[in-house]
One Martini backbone bead per residue (centre of mass of N, CA, C, O) as a GRO file, in nm:
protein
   62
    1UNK     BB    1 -26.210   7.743   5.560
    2UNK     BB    2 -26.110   7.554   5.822
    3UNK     BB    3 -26.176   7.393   6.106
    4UNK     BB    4 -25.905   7.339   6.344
    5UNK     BB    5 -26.087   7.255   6.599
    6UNK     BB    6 -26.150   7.042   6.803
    7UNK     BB    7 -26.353   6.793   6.840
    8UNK     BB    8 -26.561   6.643   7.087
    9UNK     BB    9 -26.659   6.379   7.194
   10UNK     BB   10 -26.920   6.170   7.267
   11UNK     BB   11 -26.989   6.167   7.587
   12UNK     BB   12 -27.032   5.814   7.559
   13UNK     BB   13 -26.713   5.736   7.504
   14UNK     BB   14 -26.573   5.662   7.756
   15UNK     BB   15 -26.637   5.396   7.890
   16UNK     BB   16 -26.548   5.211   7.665
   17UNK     BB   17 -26.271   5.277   7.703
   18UNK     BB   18 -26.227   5.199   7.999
   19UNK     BB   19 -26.292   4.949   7.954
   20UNK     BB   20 -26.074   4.858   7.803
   21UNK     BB   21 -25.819   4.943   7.957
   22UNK     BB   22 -25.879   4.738   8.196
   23UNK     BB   23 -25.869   4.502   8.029
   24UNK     BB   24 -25.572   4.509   7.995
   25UNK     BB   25 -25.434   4.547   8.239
   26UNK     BB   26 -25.523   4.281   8.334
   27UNK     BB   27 -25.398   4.070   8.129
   28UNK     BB   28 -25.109   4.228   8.207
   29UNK     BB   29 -25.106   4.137   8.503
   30UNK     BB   30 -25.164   3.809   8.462
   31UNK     BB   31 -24.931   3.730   8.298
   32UNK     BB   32 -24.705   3.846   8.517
   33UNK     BB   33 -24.788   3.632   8.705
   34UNK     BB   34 -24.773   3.334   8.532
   35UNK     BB   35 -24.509   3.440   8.426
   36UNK     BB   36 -24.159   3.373   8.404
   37UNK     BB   37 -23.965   3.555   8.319
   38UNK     BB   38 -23.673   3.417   8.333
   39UNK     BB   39 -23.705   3.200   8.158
   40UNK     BB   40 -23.757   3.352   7.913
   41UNK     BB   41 -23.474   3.555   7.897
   42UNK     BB   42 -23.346   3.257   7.850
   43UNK     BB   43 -23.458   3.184   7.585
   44UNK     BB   44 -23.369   3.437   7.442
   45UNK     BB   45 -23.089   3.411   7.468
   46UNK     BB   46 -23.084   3.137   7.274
   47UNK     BB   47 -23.086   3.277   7.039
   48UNK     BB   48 -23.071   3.303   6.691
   49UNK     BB   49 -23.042   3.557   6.532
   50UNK     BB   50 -23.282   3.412   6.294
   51UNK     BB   51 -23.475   3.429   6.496
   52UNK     BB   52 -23.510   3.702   6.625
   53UNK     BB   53 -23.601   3.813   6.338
   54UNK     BB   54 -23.838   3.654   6.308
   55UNK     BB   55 -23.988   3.770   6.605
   56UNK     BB   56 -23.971   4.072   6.502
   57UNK     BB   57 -24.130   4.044   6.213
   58UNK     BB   58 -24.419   3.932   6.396
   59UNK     BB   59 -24.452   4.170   6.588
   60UNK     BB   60 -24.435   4.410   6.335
   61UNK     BB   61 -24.703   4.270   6.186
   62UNK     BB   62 -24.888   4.297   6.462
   0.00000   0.00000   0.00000
């Protein structure tokens, strides 16, 4: 029978995630400081069906 309780995660690796994480947010807050949501919103209100589906479908292949 196998067995089933979770096993720890070794030491050292909280350090690394933790690393990772926060360059995420970093780059996360920089976009949204640099880009002009408002603009963005118009420019997405203004496409065709077909164009929203192609931006859709390269979003879920990514």
């Amino acid at each position: 029978m196998r067995n089933l309780t979770r096993r720890r995660p070794p030491v050292g690796s909280f350090a690394p995630r933790l690393f990772w994480l926060a360059l995420a947010l970093a780059l996360l807050w920089l976009t949204l400081r640099a880009v002009n949501l408002a603009e963005v919103w118009d420019y997405l209100r203004h496409l065709q069906p077909g164009q929203l589906l192609l931006l859709l479908a390269v979003n879920v292949a990514v």
